[in-house]
Tab-separated table of N, CA and C in Angstrom:
chain	number	residue	atom	x	y	z
A	27	MET	N	-11.508	10.914	-8.538
A	27	MET	CA	-10.736	9.689	-8.660
A	27	MET	C	-10.160	9.345	-7.302
A	28	ARG	N	-10.057	8.082	-7.084
A	28	ARG	CA	-9.522	7.577	-5.825
A	28	ARG	C	-8.480	6.519	-6.169
A	29	ILE	N	-7.305	6.623	-5.544
A	29	ILE	CA	-6.282	5.614	-5.770
A	29	ILE	C	-5.748	5.096	-4.440
A	30	VAL	N	-5.266	3.874	-4.482
A	30	VAL	CA	-4.527	3.280	-3.379
A	30	VAL	C	-3.164	2.913	-3.942
A	31	ILE	N	-2.118	3.470	-3.326
A	31	ILE	CA	-0.749	3.214	-3.753
A	31	ILE	C	-0.102	2.283	-2.734
A	32	GLN	N	0.499	1.225	-3.207
A	32	GLN	CA	1.255	0.350	-2.332
A	32	GLN	C	2.684	0.257	-2.852
A	33	ARG	N	3.641	0.531	-1.966
A	33	ARG	CA	5.037	0.319	-2.340
A	33	ARG	C	5.279	-1.186	-2.289
A	34	VAL	N	5.817	-1.724	-3.365
A	34	VAL	CA	5.958	-3.174	-3.474
A	34	VAL	C	7.389	-3.568	-3.844
A	35	THR	N	7.743	-4.800	-3.466
A	35	THR	CA	9.003	-5.370	-3.961
A	35	THR	C	8.755	-6.039	-5.303
A	36	HIS	N	7.511	-6.515	-5.500
A	36	HIS	CA	7.074	-7.026	-6.798
A	36	HIS	C	5.554	-7.111	-6.792
A	37	ALA	N	4.972	-7.075	-7.989
A	37	ALA	CA	3.522	-7.189	-8.136
A	37	ALA	C	3.216	-7.695	-9.540
A	38	SER	N	2.070	-8.354	-9.659
A	38	SER	CA	1.646	-8.833	-10.975
A	38	SER	C	0.126	-8.895	-11.020
A	39	VAL	N	-0.387	-8.904	-12.236
A	39	VAL	CA	-1.813	-9.095	-12.454
A	39	VAL	C	-1.968	-10.234	-13.459
A	40	THR	N	-2.822	-11.198	-13.085
A	40	THR	CA	-3.061	-12.378	-13.904
A	40	THR	C	-4.521	-12.403	-14.315
A	41	ILE	N	-4.748	-12.738	-15.576
A	41	ILE	CA	-6.105	-12.848	-16.114
A	41	ILE	C	-6.205	-14.207	-16.785
A	42	GLY	N	-7.078	-15.068	-16.268
A	42	GLY	CA	-7.275	-16.386	-16.869
A	42	GLY	C	-6.005	-17.204	-16.980
A	43	GLN	N	-5.252	-17.303	-15.940
A	43	GLN	CA	-4.022	-18.104	-15.882
A	43	GLN	C	-2.832	-17.498	-16.621
A	44	GLN	N	-2.999	-16.318	-17.223
A	44	GLN	CA	-1.888	-15.686	-17.931
A	44	GLN	C	-1.525	-14.369	-17.255
A	45	VAL	N	-0.228	-14.183	-17.014
A	45	VAL	CA	0.239	-12.940	-16.419
A	45	VAL	C	0.141	-11.838	-17.472
A	46	LYS	N	-0.656	-10.824	-17.169
A	46	LYS	CA	-0.824	-9.672	-18.073
A	46	LYS	C	0.315	-8.689	-17.906
A	47	SER	N	0.690	-8.411	-16.641
A	47	SER	CA	1.767	-7.475	-16.347
A	47	SER	C	2.431	-7.890	-15.041
A	48	ALA	N	3.723	-7.620	-14.953
A	48	ALA	CA	4.469	-7.878	-13.724
A	48	ALA	C	5.546	-6.819	-13.574
A	49	ILE	N	5.799	-6.406	-12.336
A	49	ILE	CA	6.831	-5.411	-12.064
A	49	ILE	C	7.712	-5.884	-10.918
A	50	GLY	N	8.880	-5.265	-10.849
A	50	GLY	CA	9.770	-5.440	-9.713
A	50	GLY	C	9.489	-4.347	-8.697
A	51	PRO	N	10.506	-3.869	-7.993
A	51	PRO	CA	10.292	-2.827	-6.983
A	51	PRO	C	9.629	-1.591	-7.578
A	52	GLY	N	8.661	-1.062	-6.857
A	52	GLY	CA	7.967	0.133	-7.323
A	52	GLY	C	6.638	0.312	-6.638
A	53	MET	N	5.607	0.648	-7.431
A	53	MET	CA	4.269	0.942	-6.913
A	53	MET	C	3.209	0.120	-7.635
A	54	LEU	N	2.304	-0.417	-6.844
A	54	LEU	CA	1.052	-0.946	-7.372
A	54	LEU	C	0.013	0.118	-7.076
A	55	ILE	N	-0.710	0.553	-8.111
A	55	ILE	CA	-1.728	1.590	-7.937
A	55	ILE	C	-3.072	1.033	-8.358
A	56	LEU	N	-4.020	1.022	-7.419
A	56	LEU	CA	-5.405	0.642	-7.696
A	56	LEU	C	-6.168	1.936	-7.952
A	57	VAL	N	-6.988	1.974	-9.016
A	57	VAL	CA	-7.660	3.204	-9.442
A	57	VAL	C	-9.168	3.016	-9.488
A	58	GLY	N	-9.879	3.905	-8.807
A	58	GLY	CA	-11.337	3.960	-8.875
A	58	GLY	C	-11.764	5.285	-9.477
A	59	ILE	N	-12.745	5.245	-10.366
A	59	ILE	CA	-13.180	6.442	-11.088
A	59	ILE	C	-14.681	6.620	-10.909
A	60	GLU	N	-15.087	7.867	-10.620
A	60	GLU	CA	-16.519	8.171	-10.540
A	60	GLU	C	-16.908	9.098	-11.682
A	61	ALA	N	-18.201	9.218	-11.919
A	61	ALA	CA	-18.708	9.927	-13.094
A	61	ALA	C	-18.262	11.383	-13.171
A	62	ALA	N	-18.062	12.039	-12.038
A	62	ALA	CA	-17.685	13.457	-12.037
A	62	ALA	C	-16.200	13.679	-12.288
A	63	ASP	N	-15.408	12.629	-12.366
A	63	ASP	CA	-13.963	12.773	-12.538
A	63	ASP	C	-13.606	13.233	-13.949
A	64	THR	N	-12.496	13.968	-14.034
A	64	THR	CA	-12.042	14.534	-15.314
A	64	THR	C	-10.549	14.293	-15.483
A	65	THR	N	-10.027	14.705	-16.644
A	65	THR	CA	-8.589	14.602	-16.875
A	65	THR	C	-7.816	15.489	-15.901
A	66	ALA	N	-8.434	16.546	-15.404
A	66	ALA	CA	-7.768	17.393	-14.399
A	66	ALA	C	-7.520	16.594	-13.121
A	67	ASP	N	-8.457	15.739	-12.752
A	67	ASP	CA	-8.263	14.865	-11.587
A	67	ASP	C	-7.107	13.903	-11.833
A	68	ALA	N	-7.083	13.312	-13.017
A	68	ALA	CA	-6.000	12.384	-13.368
A	68	ALA	C	-4.653	13.101	-13.355
A	69	ASP	N	-4.606	14.304	-13.906
A	69	ASP	CA	-3.353	15.066	-13.940
A	69	ASP	C	-2.853	15.370	-12.525
A	70	TRP	N	-3.759	15.737	-11.629
A	70	TRP	CA	-3.381	16.025	-10.247
A	70	TRP	C	-2.790	14.780	-9.589
A	71	LEU	N	-3.440	13.638	-9.798
A	71	LEU	CA	-2.938	12.390	-9.217
A	71	LEU	C	-1.584	11.999	-9.803
A	72	ILE	N	-1.423	12.144	-11.099
A	72	ILE	CA	-0.147	11.812	-11.740
A	72	ILE	C	0.976	12.647	-11.134
A	73	HIS	N	0.738	13.930	-10.969
A	73	HIS	CA	1.735	14.817	-10.361
A	73	HIS	C	2.077	14.351	-8.944
A	74	LYS	N	1.067	13.990	-8.158
A	74	LYS	CA	1.306	13.531	-6.789
A	74	LYS	C	2.042	12.197	-6.762
A	75	VAL	N	1.657	11.270	-7.622
A	75	VAL	CA	2.284	9.944	-7.659
A	75	VAL	C	3.762	10.060	-8.023
A	76	ILE	N	4.061	10.804	-9.068
A	76	ILE	CA	5.446	10.923	-9.533
A	76	ILE	C	6.328	11.608	-8.486
A	77	GLY	N	5.790	12.545	-7.750
A	77	GLY	CA	6.569	13.272	-6.745
A	77	GLY	C	6.573	12.654	-5.359
A	78	LEU	N	5.789	11.610	-5.155
A	78	LEU	CA	5.638	11.006	-3.825
A	78	LEU	C	6.943	10.354	-3.379
A	79	ARG	N	7.502	10.860	-2.291
A	79	ARG	CA	8.800	10.368	-1.813
A	79	ARG	C	8.592	9.262	-0.784
A	80	ILE	N	8.467	8.038	-1.289
A	80	ILE	CA	8.228	6.888	-0.403
A	80	ILE	C	9.304	5.811	-0.547
A	81	PHE	N	10.388	6.137	-1.236
A	81	PHE	CA	11.473	5.175	-1.421
A	81	PHE	C	12.695	5.638	-0.635
A	82	ASP	N	13.385	4.668	-0.042
A	82	ASP	CA	14.506	4.976	0.840
A	82	ASP	C	15.705	5.543	0.095
A	83	ASP	N	16.365	6.507	0.750
A	83	ASP	CA	17.649	7.001	0.261
A	83	ASP	C	18.764	6.178	0.912
A	84	GLU	N	20.004	6.626	0.777
A	84	GLU	CA	21.146	5.886	1.316
A	84	GLU	C	21.099	5.758	2.841
A	85	GLN	N	20.430	6.669	3.512
A	85	GLN	CA	20.322	6.634	4.968
A	85	GLN	C	19.093	5.858	5.454
A	86	GLY	N	18.345	5.266	4.528
A	86	GLY	CA	17.158	4.512	4.902
A	86	GLY	C	15.950	5.374	5.210
A	87	VAL	N	15.982	6.625	4.753
A	87	VAL	CA	14.880	7.565	4.968
A	87	VAL	C	14.052	7.636	3.690
A	88	MET	N	12.721	7.610	3.822
A	88	MET	CA	11.864	7.740	2.646
A	88	MET	C	12.014	9.155	2.092
A	89	ASN	N	12.885	9.276	1.089
A	89	ASN	CA	13.221	10.589	0.573
A	89	ASN	C	13.361	10.600	-0.945
A	90	ARG	N	13.082	9.462	-1.597
A	90	ARG	CA	13.189	9.376	-3.053
A	90	ARG	C	11.824	9.143	-3.668
A	91	ASP	N	11.629	9.732	-4.848
A	91	ASP	CA	10.396	9.479	-5.585
A	91	ASP	C	10.606	8.277	-6.511
A	92	ILE	N	9.586	7.909	-7.235
A	92	ILE	CA	9.615	6.715	-8.090
A	92	ILE	C	10.666	6.837	-9.202
A	93	VAL	N	10.875	8.021	-9.736
A	93	VAL	CA	11.868	8.212	-10.786
A	93	VAL	C	13.274	8.062	-10.207
A	94	GLN	N	13.540	8.708	-9.080
A	94	GLN	CA	14.853	8.609	-8.435
A	94	GLN	C	15.169	7.175	-8.013
A	95	ALA	N	14.148	6.428	-7.634
A	95	ALA	CA	14.333	5.044	-7.201
A	95	ALA	C	14.385	4.077	-8.383
A	96	ALA	N	14.156	4.582	-9.594
A	96	ALA	CA	14.108	3.749	-10.807
A	96	ALA	C	13.104	2.610	-10.647
A	97	GLY	N	11.977	2.930	-10.018
A	97	GLY	CA	10.942	1.926	-9.759
A	97	GLY	C	9.969	1.771	-10.901
A	98	ASP	N	9.266	0.657	-10.868
A	98	ASP	CA	8.220	0.358	-11.850
A	98	ASP	C	6.854	0.719	-11.272
A	99	ILE	N	5.857	0.805	-12.146
A	99	ILE	CA	4.474	1.060	-11.717
A	99	ILE	C	3.552	0.086	-12.426
A	100	LEU	N	2.629	-0.480	-11.660
A	100	LEU	CA	1.551	-1.322	-12.175
A	100	LEU	C	0.239	-0.670	-11.776
A	101	VAL	N	-0.632	-0.391	-12.753
A	101	VAL	CA	-1.910	0.279	-12.509
A	101	VAL	C	-3.043	-0.693	-12.805
A	102	VAL	N	-3.945	-0.856	-11.824
A	102	VAL	CA	-5.070	-1.778	-11.964
A	102	VAL	C	-6.364	-1.025	-11.673
A	103	SER	N	-7.325	-1.094	-12.586
A	103	SER	CA	-8.623	-0.462	-12.358
A	103	SER	C	-9.366	-1.246	-11.279
A	104	GLN	N	-10.052	-0.506	-10.406
A	104	GLN	CA	-10.786	-1.166	-9.330
A	104	GLN	C	-11.996	-0.322	-8.937
A	105	PHE	N	-13.116	-0.616	-9.580
A	105	PHE	CA	-14.339	0.156	-9.320
A	105	PHE	C	-14.800	0.019	-7.875
A	106	THR	N	-14.396	-1.036	-7.186
A	106	THR	CA	-14.841	-1.244	-5.805
A	106	THR	C	-14.297	-0.177	-4.855
A	107	LEU	N	-13.295	0.590	-5.289
A	107	LEU	CA	-12.825	1.697	-4.460
A	107	LEU	C	-13.899	2.770	-4.305
A	108	MET	N	-14.879	2.758	-5.186
A	108	MET	CA	-15.944	3.756	-5.138
A	108	MET	C	-17.173	3.244	-4.372
A	109	ALA	N	-17.008	2.196	-3.595
A	109	ALA	CA	-18.124	1.595	-2.857
A	109	ALA	C	-18.773	2.588	-1.897
A	110	SER	N	-20.086	2.508	-1.820
A	110	SER	CA	-20.842	3.216	-0.802
A	110	SER	C	-21.335	2.151	0.175
A	111	TYR	N	-21.116	2.382	1.441
A	111	TYR	CA	-21.421	1.369	2.458
A	111	TYR	C	-22.252	1.950	3.603
A	112	LYS	N	-22.939	3.057	3.333
A	112	LYS	CA	-23.694	3.740	4.380
A	112	LYS	C	-24.954	2.999	4.794
A	113	LYS	N	-25.602	2.335	3.834
A	113	LYS	CA	-26.844	1.625	4.135
A	113	LYS	C	-26.573	0.127	4.132
A	114	GLY	N	-26.903	-0.529	5.219
A	114	GLY	CA	-26.796	-1.979	5.264
A	114	GLY	C	-25.362	-2.481	5.178
A	115	ASN	N	-25.234	-3.743	4.820
A	115	ASN	CA	-23.926	-4.384	4.768
A	115	ASN	C	-23.477	-4.768	3.369
A	116	ARG	N	-24.332	-4.539	2.383
A	116	ARG	CA	-23.954	-4.837	1.003
A	116	ARG	C	-23.548	-3.535	0.324
A	117	PRO	N	-22.301	-3.442	-0.139
A	117	PRO	CA	-21.857	-2.198	-0.779
A	117	PRO	C	-22.648	-1.901	-2.052
A	118	SER	N	-22.757	-0.618	-2.322
A	118	SER	CA	-23.388	-0.148	-3.552
A	118	SER	C	-22.308	0.487	-4.413
A	119	TRP	N	-22.447	0.351	-5.721
A	119	TRP	CA	-21.428	0.865	-6.646
A	119	TRP	C	-21.946	2.045	-7.457
A	120	PHE	N	-22.986	2.726	-7.001
A	120	PHE	CA	-23.589	3.796	-7.791
A	120	PHE	C	-22.618	4.939	-8.064
A	121	ARG	N	-21.572	5.100	-7.254
A	121	ARG	CA	-20.604	6.180	-7.473
A	121	ARG	C	-19.600	5.847	-8.568
A	122	ALA	N	-19.432	4.579	-8.895
A	122	ALA	CA	-18.468	4.183	-9.926
A	122	ALA	C	-18.953	4.673	-11.291
A	123	ALA	N	-18.044	5.225	-12.065
A	123	ALA	CA	-18.386	5.761	-13.382
A	123	ALA	C	-18.722	4.639	-14.351
A	124	PRO	N	-19.648	4.894	-15.277
A	124	PRO	CA	-19.913	3.909	-16.330
A	124	PRO	C	-18.711	3.799	-17.266
A	125	HIS	N	-18.687	2.728	-18.050
A	125	HIS	CA	-17.539	2.453	-18.927
A	125	HIS	C	-17.212	3.597	-19.872
A	126	ASP	N	-18.217	4.290	-20.409
A	126	ASP	CA	-17.930	5.348	-21.380
A	126	ASP	C	-17.160	6.514	-20.770
A	127	ILE	N	-17.171	6.629	-19.444
A	127	ILE	CA	-16.380	7.648	-18.749
A	127	ILE	C	-15.100	7.032	-18.186
A	128	SER	N	-15.231	5.897	-17.530
A	128	SER	CA	-14.098	5.326	-16.807
A	128	SER	C	-13.007	4.754	-17.704
A	129	VAL	N	-13.359	4.096	-18.789
A	129	VAL	CA	-12.325	3.495	-19.648
A	129	VAL	C	-11.413	4.569	-20.248
A	130	PRO	N	-11.954	5.612	-20.892
A	130	PRO	CA	-11.054	6.639	-21.434
A	130	PRO	C	-10.213	7.333	-20.356
A	131	LEU	N	-10.796	7.561	-19.170
A	131	LEU	CA	-10.049	8.232	-18.114
A	131	LEU	C	-8.970	7.318	-17.537
A	132	TYR	N	-9.250	6.038	-17.408
A	132	TYR	CA	-8.234	5.059	-16.977
A	132	TYR	C	-7.091	5.016	-17.990
A	133	GLU	N	-7.422	4.960	-19.268
A	133	GLU	CA	-6.392	4.920	-20.315
A	133	GLU	C	-5.580	6.212	-20.335
A	134	TYR	N	-6.240	7.344	-20.131
A	134	TYR	CA	-5.554	8.634	-20.043
A	134	TYR	C	-4.573	8.621	-18.871
A	135	PHE	N	-5.048	8.168	-17.708
A	135	PHE	CA	-4.209	8.112	-16.510
A	135	PHE	C	-2.966	7.259	-16.770
A	136	CYS	N	-3.149	6.083	-17.330
A	136	CYS	CA	-2.024	5.177	-17.590
A	136	CYS	C	-1.046	5.761	-18.603
A	137	ALA	N	-1.560	6.327	-19.690
A	137	ALA	CA	-0.694	6.888	-20.734
A	137	ALA	C	0.119	8.069	-20.215
A	138	HIS	N	-0.529	8.975	-19.501
A	138	HIS	CA	0.170	10.157	-19.018
A	138	HIS	C	1.085	9.838	-17.837
A	139	LEU	N	0.733	8.835	-17.054
A	139	LEU	CA	1.631	8.377	-15.990
A	139	LEU	C	2.889	7.765	-16.610
A	140	SER	N	2.733	7.016	-17.692
A	140	SER	CA	3.889	6.454	-18.415
A	140	SER	C	4.804	7.563	-18.923
A	141	GLU	N	4.207	8.612	-19.481
A	141	GLU	CA	4.998	9.744	-19.964
A	141	GLU	C	5.773	10.395	-18.824
A	142	ALA	N	5.109	10.601	-17.701
A	142	ALA	CA	5.757	11.243	-16.554
A	142	ALA	C	6.854	10.359	-15.961
A	143	LEU	N	6.658	9.055	-15.997
A	143	LEU	CA	7.643	8.110	-15.476
A	143	LEU	C	8.827	7.964	-16.429
A	144	GLY	N	8.561	8.128	-17.718
A	144	GLY	CA	9.604	8.005	-18.715
A	144	GLY	C	9.729	6.610	-19.293
A	145	ARG	N	8.782	5.741	-18.981
A	145	ARG	CA	8.738	4.379	-19.525
A	145	ARG	C	7.338	3.823	-19.299
A	146	PRO	N	6.999	2.741	-19.987
A	146	PRO	CA	5.642	2.189	-19.850
A	146	PRO	C	5.335	1.715	-18.430
A	147	VAL	N	4.084	1.892	-18.040
A	147	VAL	CA	3.597	1.300	-16.795
A	147	VAL	C	2.856	0.018	-17.153
A	148	GLY	N	2.890	-0.945	-16.247
A	148	GLY	CA	2.111	-2.158	-16.443
A	148	GLY	C	0.652	-1.868	-16.140
A	149	THR	N	-0.236	-2.629	-16.751
A	149	THR	CA	-1.667	-2.434	-16.514
A	149	THR	C	-2.366	-3.771	-16.379
A	150	GLY	N	-3.547	-3.702	-15.820
A	150	GLY	CA	-4.457	-4.824	-15.859
A	150	GLY	C	-5.297	-4.691	-17.117
A	151	GLU	N	-6.474	-5.295	-17.084
A	151	GLU	CA	-7.405	-5.176	-18.208
A	151	GLU	C	-8.719	-4.671	-17.647
A	152	PHE	N	-9.139	-3.515	-18.115
A	152	PHE	CA	-10.326	-2.872	-17.561
A	152	PHE	C	-11.528	-3.811	-17.649
A	153	GLY	N	-12.201	-4.017	-16.530
A	153	GLY	CA	-13.420	-4.814	-16.486
A	153	GLY	C	-13.204	-6.313	-16.393
A	154	ALA	N	-11.958	-6.768	-16.455
A	154	ALA	CA	-11.685	-8.208	-16.406
A	154	ALA	C	-11.661	-8.700	-14.959
A	155	ASP	N	-11.855	-10.000	-14.801
A	155	ASP	CA	-11.662	-10.648	-13.502
A	155	ASP	C	-10.160	-10.885	-13.368
A	156	MET	N	-9.529	-10.145	-12.474
A	156	MET	CA	-8.065	-10.172	-12.353
A	156	MET	C	-7.661	-10.699	-10.986
A	157	GLN	N	-6.527	-11.379	-10.961
A	157	GLN	CA	-5.909	-11.776	-9.714
A	157	GLN	C	-4.643	-10.934	-9.584
A	158	VAL	N	-4.579	-10.167	-8.509
A	158	VAL	CA	-3.453	-9.268	-8.284
A	158	VAL	C	-2.611	-9.834	-7.148
A	159	SER	N	-1.339	-10.029	-7.429
A	159	SER	CA	-0.390	-10.498	-6.422
A	159	SER	C	0.598	-9.386	-6.138
A	160	LEU	N	0.981	-9.274	-4.870
A	160	LEU	CA	1.948	-8.255	-4.511
A	160	LEU	C	2.630	-8.607	-3.207
A	161	LEU	N	3.799	-8.059	-3.033
A	161	LEU	CA	4.472	-8.093	-1.749
A	161	LEU	C	4.674	-6.647	-1.348
A	162	ASN	N	3.843	-6.193	-0.387
A	162	ASN	CA	3.905	-4.813	0.072
A	162	ASN	C	5.208	-4.618	0.825
A	163	ASP	N	5.928	-3.568	0.491
A	163	ASP	CA	7.233	-3.289	1.065
A	163	ASP	C	7.091	-2.226	2.145
A	164	GLY	N	7.317	-2.599	3.375
A	164	GLY	CA	7.279	-1.643	4.483
A	164	GLY	C	6.466	-2.115	5.671
A	165	PRO	N	5.192	-2.244	5.594
A	165	PRO	CA	4.305	-1.910	4.472
A	165	PRO	C	4.110	-0.405	4.328
A	166	VAL	N	4.001	0.023	3.078
A	166	VAL	CA	3.686	1.411	2.762
A	166	VAL	C	2.456	1.391	1.871
A	167	THR	N	1.361	1.958	2.368
A	167	THR	CA	0.104	2.052	1.626
A	167	THR	C	-0.459	3.447	1.824
A	168	ILE	N	-0.757	4.138	0.720
A	168	ILE	CA	-1.232	5.515	0.775
A	168	ILE	C	-2.480	5.643	-0.096
A	169	CYS	N	-3.506	6.273	0.456
A	169	CYS	CA	-4.752	6.514	-0.278
A	169	CYS	C	-4.809	7.989	-0.676
A	170	MET	N	-5.245	8.237	-1.913
A	170	MET	CA	-5.436	9.609	-2.395
A	170	MET	C	-6.803	9.698	-3.066
A	171	ASP	N	-7.455	10.823	-2.855
A	171	ASP	CA	-8.773	11.071	-3.443
A	171	ASP	C	-8.799	12.501	-3.944
A	172	THR	N	-9.137	12.688	-5.188
A	172	THR	CA	-9.144	14.029	-5.758
A	172	THR	C	-10.239	14.899	-5.156
A	173	LYS	N	-11.164	14.303	-4.442
A	173	LYS	CA	-12.196	15.093	-3.762
A	173	LYS	C	-11.711	15.609	-2.406
A	174	ASN	N	-10.529	15.183	-1.985
A	174	ASN	CA	-9.924	15.599	-0.709
A	174	ASN	C	-8.497	16.069	-0.944
A	175	LYS	N	-8.342	17.109	-1.743
A	175	LYS	CA	-7.008	17.577	-2.111
A	175	LYS	C	-6.308	18.361	-1.004
A	176	GLU	N	-7.042	18.866	-0.058
A	176	GLU	CA	-6.405	19.667	1.001
A	176	GLU	C	-5.814	18.801	2.051
């Protein structure tokens, strides 16, 4: 699994002119899933996301995690994170997991992330054409890949 985390002041996902989810200060997380990914990968990412200290404390130092900052989370599936670009200029998506693997793992990630956060996370709609709006705060953007845990 591969995720991109952006610390945001606000973010939303719109599908067909209707806002599906919107959050205030917190994290926008884009999620890419490949066929070899498992719930163990999702669990590792959830642990890292919840413990990631990217929110300012009273001294303005990034020393608080999402729970301490009382931040929100919006999770959006994004198969394009699994792009292969080694040959030519047109990306290939062969690494992206098919729906029968990716949908359950995306739902698992969102449900267990909600449990770890202690409240619901916002989501997009898997496979939909979505418009994602955000205001990156900092900017702070962090990429994580379960294939590069060290």
